[in-house]
mmCIF file of C-alpha atoms in Angstrom:
data_model
loop_
_atom_site.group_PDB
_atom_site.id
_atom_site.type_symbol
_atom_site.label_atom_id
_atom_site.label_comp_id
_atom_site.label_asym_id
_atom_site.label_seq_id
_atom_site.Cartn_x
_atom_site.Cartn_y
_atom_site.Cartn_z
ATOM 1 C CA MET A 1 28.553 -18.869 132.316
ATOM 2 C CA ILE A 2 28.688 -18.650 128.493
ATOM 3 C CA HIS A 3 25.654 -17.348 126.602
ATOM 4 C CA VAL A 4 25.720 -17.128 122.808
ATOM 5 C CA ARG A 5 22.738 -15.770 120.877
ATOM 6 C CA ASP A 6 22.385 -15.521 117.087
ATOM 7 C CA LEU A 7 26.143 -15.168 116.665
ATOM 8 C CA THR A 8 26.989 -14.364 113.046
ATOM 9 C CA LYS A 9 30.306 -13.726 111.347
ATOM 10 C CA SER A 10 30.612 -12.926 107.654
ATOM 11 C CA TYR A 11 33.447 -11.824 105.407
ATOM 12 C CA PRO A 12 33.504 -10.070 102.021
ATOM 13 C CA ASP A 13 33.915 -12.503 99.138
ATOM 14 C CA LEU A 14 35.008 -11.240 95.718
ATOM 15 C CA GLN A 15 33.240 -14.073 93.890
ATOM 16 C CA HIS A 16 30.048 -14.544 95.908
ATOM 17 C CA GLY A 17 29.697 -11.191 97.639
ATOM 18 C CA GLU A 18 29.796 -12.618 101.155
ATOM 19 C CA PHE A 19 31.117 -15.663 102.983
ATOM 20 C CA VAL A 20 29.177 -16.595 106.131
ATOM 21 C CA ALA A 21 31.426 -18.369 108.644
ATOM 22 C CA LEU A 22 28.801 -18.377 111.422
ATOM 23 C CA ASN A 23 25.066 -18.186 110.843
ATOM 24 C CA ARG A 24 22.976 -17.238 113.913
ATOM 25 C CA LEU A 25 24.687 -19.690 116.255
ATOM 26 C CA SER A 26 23.173 -19.961 119.762
ATOM 27 C CA PHE A 27 24.139 -22.067 122.772
ATOM 28 C CA ASP A 28 24.778 -21.962 126.524
ATOM 29 C CA ALA A 29 27.557 -23.615 128.543
ATOM 30 C CA LYS A 30 27.417 -23.984 132.330
ATOM 31 C CA PRO A 31 29.881 -24.253 135.231
ATOM 32 C CA GLY A 32 31.031 -27.812 135.942
ATOM 33 C CA GLU A 33 30.318 -28.822 132.338
ATOM 34 C CA ILE A 34 32.313 -29.767 129.268
ATOM 35 C CA TYR A 35 30.473 -28.505 126.201
ATOM 36 C CA GLY A 36 31.699 -30.234 123.064
ATOM 37 C CA LEU A 37 31.802 -28.331 119.778
ATOM 38 C CA LEU A 38 32.046 -30.742 116.842
ATOM 39 C CA GLY A 39 32.137 -30.125 113.126
ATOM 40 C CA PRO A 40 34.229 -30.729 109.998
ATOM 41 C CA ASN A 41 36.959 -28.353 108.884
ATOM 42 C CA GLY A 42 35.438 -25.011 107.952
ATOM 43 C CA ALA A 43 32.329 -25.547 110.074
ATOM 44 C CA GLY A 44 32.905 -22.358 112.059
ATOM 45 C CA LYS A 45 34.150 -23.853 115.339
ATOM 46 C CA THR A 46 37.379 -21.871 115.540
ATOM 47 C CA THR A 47 35.584 -18.695 114.427
ATOM 48 C CA ALA A 48 33.127 -19.086 117.313
ATOM 49 C CA LEU A 49 35.901 -19.748 119.809
ATOM 50 C CA ARG A 50 37.939 -16.784 118.613
ATOM 51 C CA ILE A 51 34.924 -14.548 119.068
ATOM 52 C CA LEU A 52 34.426 -15.889 122.598
ATOM 53 C CA SER A 53 38.089 -15.177 123.357
ATOM 54 C CA THR A 54 37.763 -11.628 121.876
ATOM 55 C CA VAL A 55 40.241 -12.265 119.045
ATOM 56 C CA LEU A 56 37.482 -11.698 116.462
ATOM 57 C CA ARG A 57 34.460 -9.412 116.512
ATOM 58 C CA PRO A 58 31.108 -10.830 115.389
ATOM 59 C CA THR A 59 29.154 -9.288 112.541
ATOM 60 C CA SER A 60 25.983 -9.547 114.612
ATOM 61 C CA GLY A 61 24.552 -11.380 117.604
ATOM 62 C CA THR A 62 25.736 -11.408 121.204
ATOM 63 C CA ALA A 63 28.032 -13.466 123.410
ATOM 64 C CA THR A 64 28.796 -13.122 127.105
ATOM 65 C CA VAL A 65 31.383 -14.883 129.245
ATOM 66 C CA SER A 66 30.898 -14.802 133.027
ATOM 67 C CA GLY A 67 28.424 -11.984 132.464
ATOM 68 C CA PHE A 68 30.821 -9.843 130.400
ATOM 69 C CA ASP A 69 30.063 -8.931 126.795
ATOM 70 C CA VAL A 70 32.747 -9.938 124.278
ATOM 71 C CA MET A 71 32.146 -6.772 122.246
ATOM 72 C CA THR A 72 31.920 -4.090 124.913
ATOM 73 C CA GLN A 73 33.938 -5.657 127.767
ATOM 74 C CA PRO A 74 36.789 -7.590 126.082
ATOM 75 C CA SER A 75 39.333 -6.937 128.845
ATOM 76 C CA GLN A 76 37.073 -8.442 131.522
ATOM 77 C CA VAL A 77 36.321 -11.412 129.262
ATOM 78 C CA ARG A 78 40.037 -12.121 128.769
ATOM 79 C CA HIS A 79 40.581 -12.161 132.541
ATOM 80 C CA HIS A 80 37.882 -14.813 132.911
ATOM 81 C CA ILE A 81 39.043 -17.260 130.259
ATOM 82 C CA GLY A 82 41.977 -19.521 129.475
ATOM 83 C CA PHE A 83 42.582 -20.539 125.848
ATOM 84 C CA VAL A 84 44.491 -23.595 124.624
ATOM 85 C CA SER A 85 44.834 -24.735 121.011
ATOM 86 C CA CYS A 86 47.068 -26.968 118.935
ATOM 87 C CA ASN A 87 48.684 -23.803 117.536
ATOM 88 C CA THR A 88 49.533 -22.144 120.852
ATOM 89 C CA ALA A 89 53.209 -21.211 120.581
ATOM 90 C CA VAL A 90 55.870 -21.070 123.282
ATOM 91 C CA TYR A 91 58.799 -18.682 123.482
ATOM 92 C CA ASP A 92 62.042 -20.374 122.437
ATOM 93 C CA ARG A 93 64.261 -18.417 124.849
ATOM 94 C CA MET A 94 62.085 -18.687 127.957
ATOM 95 C CA SER A 95 61.885 -21.640 130.316
ATOM 96 C CA ALA A 96 58.615 -23.318 131.241
ATOM 97 C CA TRP A 97 58.637 -21.583 134.624
ATOM 98 C CA GLU A 98 59.413 -18.165 133.103
ATOM 99 C CA MET A 99 56.603 -18.449 130.543
ATOM 100 C CA VAL A 100 53.926 -19.370 133.059
ATOM 101 C CA GLU A 101 55.184 -16.694 135.444
ATOM 102 C CA TYR A 102 55.102 -14.116 132.638
ATOM 103 C CA PHE A 103 51.452 -14.838 131.877
ATOM 104 C CA GLY A 104 50.549 -14.780 135.555
ATOM 105 C CA ARG A 105 52.031 -11.298 135.829
ATOM 106 C CA LEU A 106 50.152 -10.211 132.702
ATOM 107 C CA TYR A 107 46.970 -11.086 134.582
ATOM 108 C CA GLY A 108 48.091 -8.902 137.492
ATOM 109 C CA MET A 109 48.896 -11.678 139.964
ATOM 110 C CA GLN A 110 51.102 -10.741 142.917
ATOM 111 C CA GLU A 111 54.414 -12.527 143.503
ATOM 112 C CA GLU A 112 53.567 -14.775 146.462
ATOM 113 C CA PRO A 113 50.108 -15.938 145.289
ATOM 114 C CA LEU A 114 51.551 -16.476 141.810
ATOM 115 C CA ARG A 115 54.452 -18.587 143.077
ATOM 116 C CA ALA A 116 52.130 -20.735 145.199
ATOM 117 C CA ARG A 117 49.775 -21.196 142.267
ATOM 118 C CA MET A 118 52.616 -22.156 139.936
ATOM 119 C CA GLU A 119 54.053 -24.686 142.381
ATOM 120 C CA ASP A 120 50.646 -26.353 142.536
ATOM 121 C CA ILE A 121 50.196 -26.370 138.741
ATOM 122 C CA PHE A 122 53.710 -27.665 138.004
ATOM 123 C CA GLU A 123 53.170 -30.485 140.482
ATOM 124 C CA ARG A 124 49.720 -31.360 139.191
ATOM 125 C CA LEU A 125 50.762 -31.336 135.516
ATOM 126 C CA GLN A 126 54.069 -33.115 136.262
ATOM 127 C CA MET A 127 56.133 -30.237 134.862
ATOM 128 C CA ASN A 128 58.859 -29.938 137.491
ATOM 129 C CA GLU A 129 61.259 -32.141 135.562
ATOM 130 C CA PHE A 130 61.413 -29.566 132.752
ATOM 131 C CA ARG A 131 60.589 -26.358 134.603
ATOM 132 C CA ASP A 132 63.971 -24.821 133.640
ATOM 133 C CA LEU A 133 64.033 -26.155 130.064
ATOM 134 C CA LEU A 134 63.941 -23.553 127.290
ATOM 135 C CA GLY A 135 60.986 -23.606 124.901
ATOM 136 C CA ALA A 136 63.228 -24.344 121.908
ATOM 137 C CA LYS A 137 64.254 -27.663 123.485
ATOM 138 C CA MET A 138 60.798 -28.827 124.576
ATOM 139 C CA SER A 139 58.937 -31.739 123.054
ATOM 140 C CA THR A 140 55.423 -31.215 121.694
ATOM 141 C CA GLY A 141 53.959 -32.696 124.858
ATOM 142 C CA MET A 142 55.995 -30.378 127.072
ATOM 143 C CA GLN A 143 54.925 -27.362 125.039
ATOM 144 C CA GLN A 144 51.271 -28.338 125.353
ATOM 145 C CA LYS A 145 51.587 -28.679 129.122
ATOM 146 C CA VAL A 146 53.077 -25.180 129.243
ATOM 147 C CA SER A 147 50.133 -23.955 127.171
ATOM 148 C CA ILE A 148 47.687 -25.468 129.662
ATOM 149 C CA ALA A 149 49.618 -24.103 132.643
ATOM 150 C CA ARG A 150 49.663 -20.544 131.354
ATOM 151 C CA ALA A 151 45.951 -20.786 130.455
ATOM 152 C CA ILE A 152 44.953 -21.795 133.993
ATOM 153 C CA VAL A 153 47.538 -19.916 136.086
ATOM 154 C CA HIS A 154 45.079 -17.094 136.878
ATOM 155 C CA ASP A 155 42.399 -19.682 137.774
ATOM 156 C CA PRO A 156 39.797 -18.557 135.202
ATOM 157 C CA PRO A 157 36.233 -19.881 135.492
ATOM 158 C CA VAL A 158 36.019 -20.548 131.732
ATOM 159 C CA LEU A 159 38.449 -22.613 129.638
ATOM 160 C CA ILE A 160 38.456 -23.029 125.857
ATOM 161 C CA PHE A 161 40.248 -25.959 124.215
ATOM 162 C CA ASP A 162 40.419 -25.679 120.425
ATOM 163 C CA GLU A 163 41.570 -29.046 119.022
ATOM 164 C CA ALA A 164 44.235 -29.006 121.701
ATOM 165 C CA THR A 165 45.201 -32.700 121.388
ATOM 166 C CA THR A 166 46.049 -32.493 117.676
ATOM 167 C CA GLY A 167 49.578 -33.788 117.070
ATOM 168 C CA LEU A 168 50.045 -35.221 120.570
ATOM 169 C CA ASP A 169 51.087 -38.809 121.139
ATOM 170 C CA VAL A 170 48.632 -41.096 122.891
ATOM 171 C CA LEU A 171 50.223 -40.784 126.355
ATOM 172 C CA VAL A 172 50.351 -36.983 126.350
ATOM 173 C CA ALA A 173 46.850 -36.733 124.882
ATOM 174 C CA ARG A 174 45.519 -39.083 127.556
ATOM 175 C CA ALA A 175 47.126 -37.015 130.317
ATOM 176 C CA MET A 176 45.687 -33.834 128.852
ATOM 177 C CA LEU A 177 42.167 -35.272 128.687
ATOM 178 C CA GLN A 178 42.487 -36.286 132.330
ATOM 179 C CA THR A 179 43.461 -32.709 133.184
ATOM 180 C CA VAL A 180 40.429 -31.373 131.298
ATOM 181 C CA SER A 181 38.173 -33.785 133.187
ATOM 182 C CA GLU A 182 39.640 -32.688 136.533
ATOM 183 C CA LEU A 183 39.116 -29.030 135.646
ATOM 184 C CA ARG A 184 35.465 -29.777 134.945
ATOM 185 C CA ASP A 185 35.188 -31.568 138.294
ATOM 186 C CA ASN A 186 36.594 -28.413 139.925
ATOM 187 C CA GLY A 187 33.634 -26.428 138.576
ATOM 188 C CA LYS A 188 35.154 -24.919 135.452
ATOM 189 C CA CYS A 189 33.022 -24.175 132.401
ATOM 190 C CA ILE A 190 34.829 -25.786 129.467
ATOM 191 C CA ILE A 191 34.311 -25.476 125.715
ATOM 192 C CA PHE A 192 36.021 -28.416 124.029
ATOM 193 C CA SER A 193 36.425 -28.503 120.248
ATOM 194 C CA THR A 194 37.749 -31.700 118.698
ATOM 195 C CA HIS A 195 37.725 -33.844 115.550
ATOM 196 C CA ILE A 196 38.224 -37.000 117.595
ATOM 197 C CA MET A 197 34.842 -38.535 118.371
ATOM 198 C CA ARG A 198 36.211 -40.799 121.095
ATOM 199 C CA GLU A 199 37.388 -37.715 123.011
ATOM 200 C CA ALA A 200 33.931 -36.190 122.784
ATOM 201 C CA GLU A 201 32.274 -39.420 123.919
ATOM 202 C CA ARG A 202 34.640 -39.710 126.851
ATOM 203 C CA LEU A 203 34.572 -36.114 128.064
ATOM 204 C CA CYS A 204 31.575 -34.073 126.986
ATOM 205 C CA ASP A 205 28.468 -33.549 129.068
ATOM 206 C CA ARG A 206 26.690 -31.950 126.123
ATOM 207 C CA ILE A 207 27.576 -31.829 122.431
ATOM 208 C CA ALA A 208 26.808 -29.406 119.623
ATOM 209 C CA ILE A 209 27.348 -30.414 116.000
ATOM 210 C CA ILE A 210 27.778 -27.511 113.587
ATOM 211 C CA HIS A 211 28.287 -27.364 109.827
ATOM 212 C CA ARG A 212 28.589 -24.398 107.476
ATOM 213 C CA GLY A 213 28.278 -22.146 110.506
ATOM 214 C CA GLN A 214 24.916 -23.538 111.596
ATOM 215 C CA MET A 215 23.820 -25.685 114.531
ATOM 216 C CA LEU A 216 22.638 -29.082 113.288
ATOM 217 C CA ALA A 217 22.031 -30.763 116.648
ATOM 218 C CA GLU A 218 22.664 -30.226 120.348
ATOM 219 C CA GLY A 219 22.187 -32.260 123.507
ATOM 220 C CA THR A 220 23.630 -34.945 125.719
ATOM 221 C CA LEU A 221 25.247 -37.885 123.969
ATOM 222 C CA GLU A 222 22.392 -40.166 125.019
ATOM 223 C CA GLY A 223 19.833 -37.609 123.882
ATOM 224 C CA LEU A 224 21.470 -37.283 120.470
ATOM 225 C CA ARG A 225 21.681 -41.043 120.112
ATOM 226 C CA GLU A 226 17.984 -41.385 120.890
ATOM 227 C CA SER A 227 16.822 -38.563 118.630
ATOM 228 C CA CYS A 228 18.964 -39.669 115.680
ATOM 229 C CA GLY A 229 18.492 -43.408 116.156
ATOM 230 C CA GLU A 230 22.241 -44.019 116.004
ATOM 231 C CA HIS A 231 24.469 -45.189 118.859
ATOM 232 C CA ASP A 232 27.875 -44.536 117.297
ATOM 233 C CA LEU A 233 28.774 -40.843 117.513
ATOM 234 C CA GLU A 234 30.877 -40.905 114.350
ATOM 235 C CA GLU A 235 28.007 -42.401 112.345
ATOM 236 C CA LEU A 236 25.575 -39.960 113.948
ATOM 237 C CA PHE A 237 27.879 -37.093 112.967
ATOM 238 C CA PHE A 238 28.160 -38.379 109.395
ATOM 239 C CA GLN A 239 24.387 -38.786 109.071
ATOM 240 C CA LEU A 240 23.688 -35.212 110.175
ATOM 241 C CA ILE A 241 26.301 -33.728 107.838
ATOM 242 C CA SER A 242 25.139 -35.865 104.883
ATOM 243 C CA GLU A 243 21.488 -34.962 105.425
ATOM 244 C CA TYR A 244 22.337 -31.274 105.600
ATOM 245 C CA GLU A 245 24.359 -31.499 102.367
ATOM 246 C CA ARG A 246 21.494 -33.264 100.572
ATOM 247 C CA GLN A 247 19.061 -30.559 101.624
ATOM 248 C CA HIS A 248 21.527 -27.810 100.736
ATOM 249 C CA GLU A 249 22.101 -29.301 97.284
ATOM 250 C CA PHE A 250 18.335 -29.652 96.730
ATOM 251 C CA LEU A 251 17.734 -26.000 97.625
ATOM 252 C CA GLU A 252 20.562 -24.801 95.370
ATOM 253 C CA THR A 253 19.185 -26.856 92.475
ATOM 254 C CA ALA A 254 15.667 -25.536 93.052
ATOM 255 C CA GLU A 255 16.886 -21.942 93.121
ATOM 256 C CA ALA A 256 18.948 -22.443 89.964
ATOM 257 C CA GLY A 257 15.921 -23.927 88.188
#
């Protein structure tokens, strides 16, 4: 469903000549799976997700979503994904219903199928109580539900969640994680980026840990625990990052000497 091979993204840097945000990143994500993308700030997670959603173009490498290339077939890719992040904005002067309807029409949905789909989504996400509320008056939790609704209204096979629970209270975050789990059970391919290790432990079928744009480890949670000799995911994460930094520092010192 998602195939990423040697994905690289670099930017000009006035001091160092080049900043590499992604360095030959490769992974696959399958239908009916939540693929967790973990890493500290600046690891390259959001860069990778923006490339997959066609917002950014890679410097090199390839990525396909549902068989469509993100470089040469961006329009088809956008029709096959839904994107939710903590920064997804809502329109202040549109109601919840109007916003979701607007995005459904952008995806070319006809009136009757769109209305039926929206009725189902608003019921499932418990949004009917604020369906006519303007965006300017919505709570953070309401806004995030609208973001999810407009991401799934066209029933895409691939969903990308980029730190989507950041800033949510525990009840709203719990409801959102349940929705993500249900979407996986319905056969969706889901990329789930988070800083919260408990979310990853609870949701993800497979996990990738990246740092400085590179893949440090990938596998099921049990597989990572076994290979790293550490049961706690947070400690496992810390060990991998610390070991990478020690090696990186050693190499820099050796080159300087």
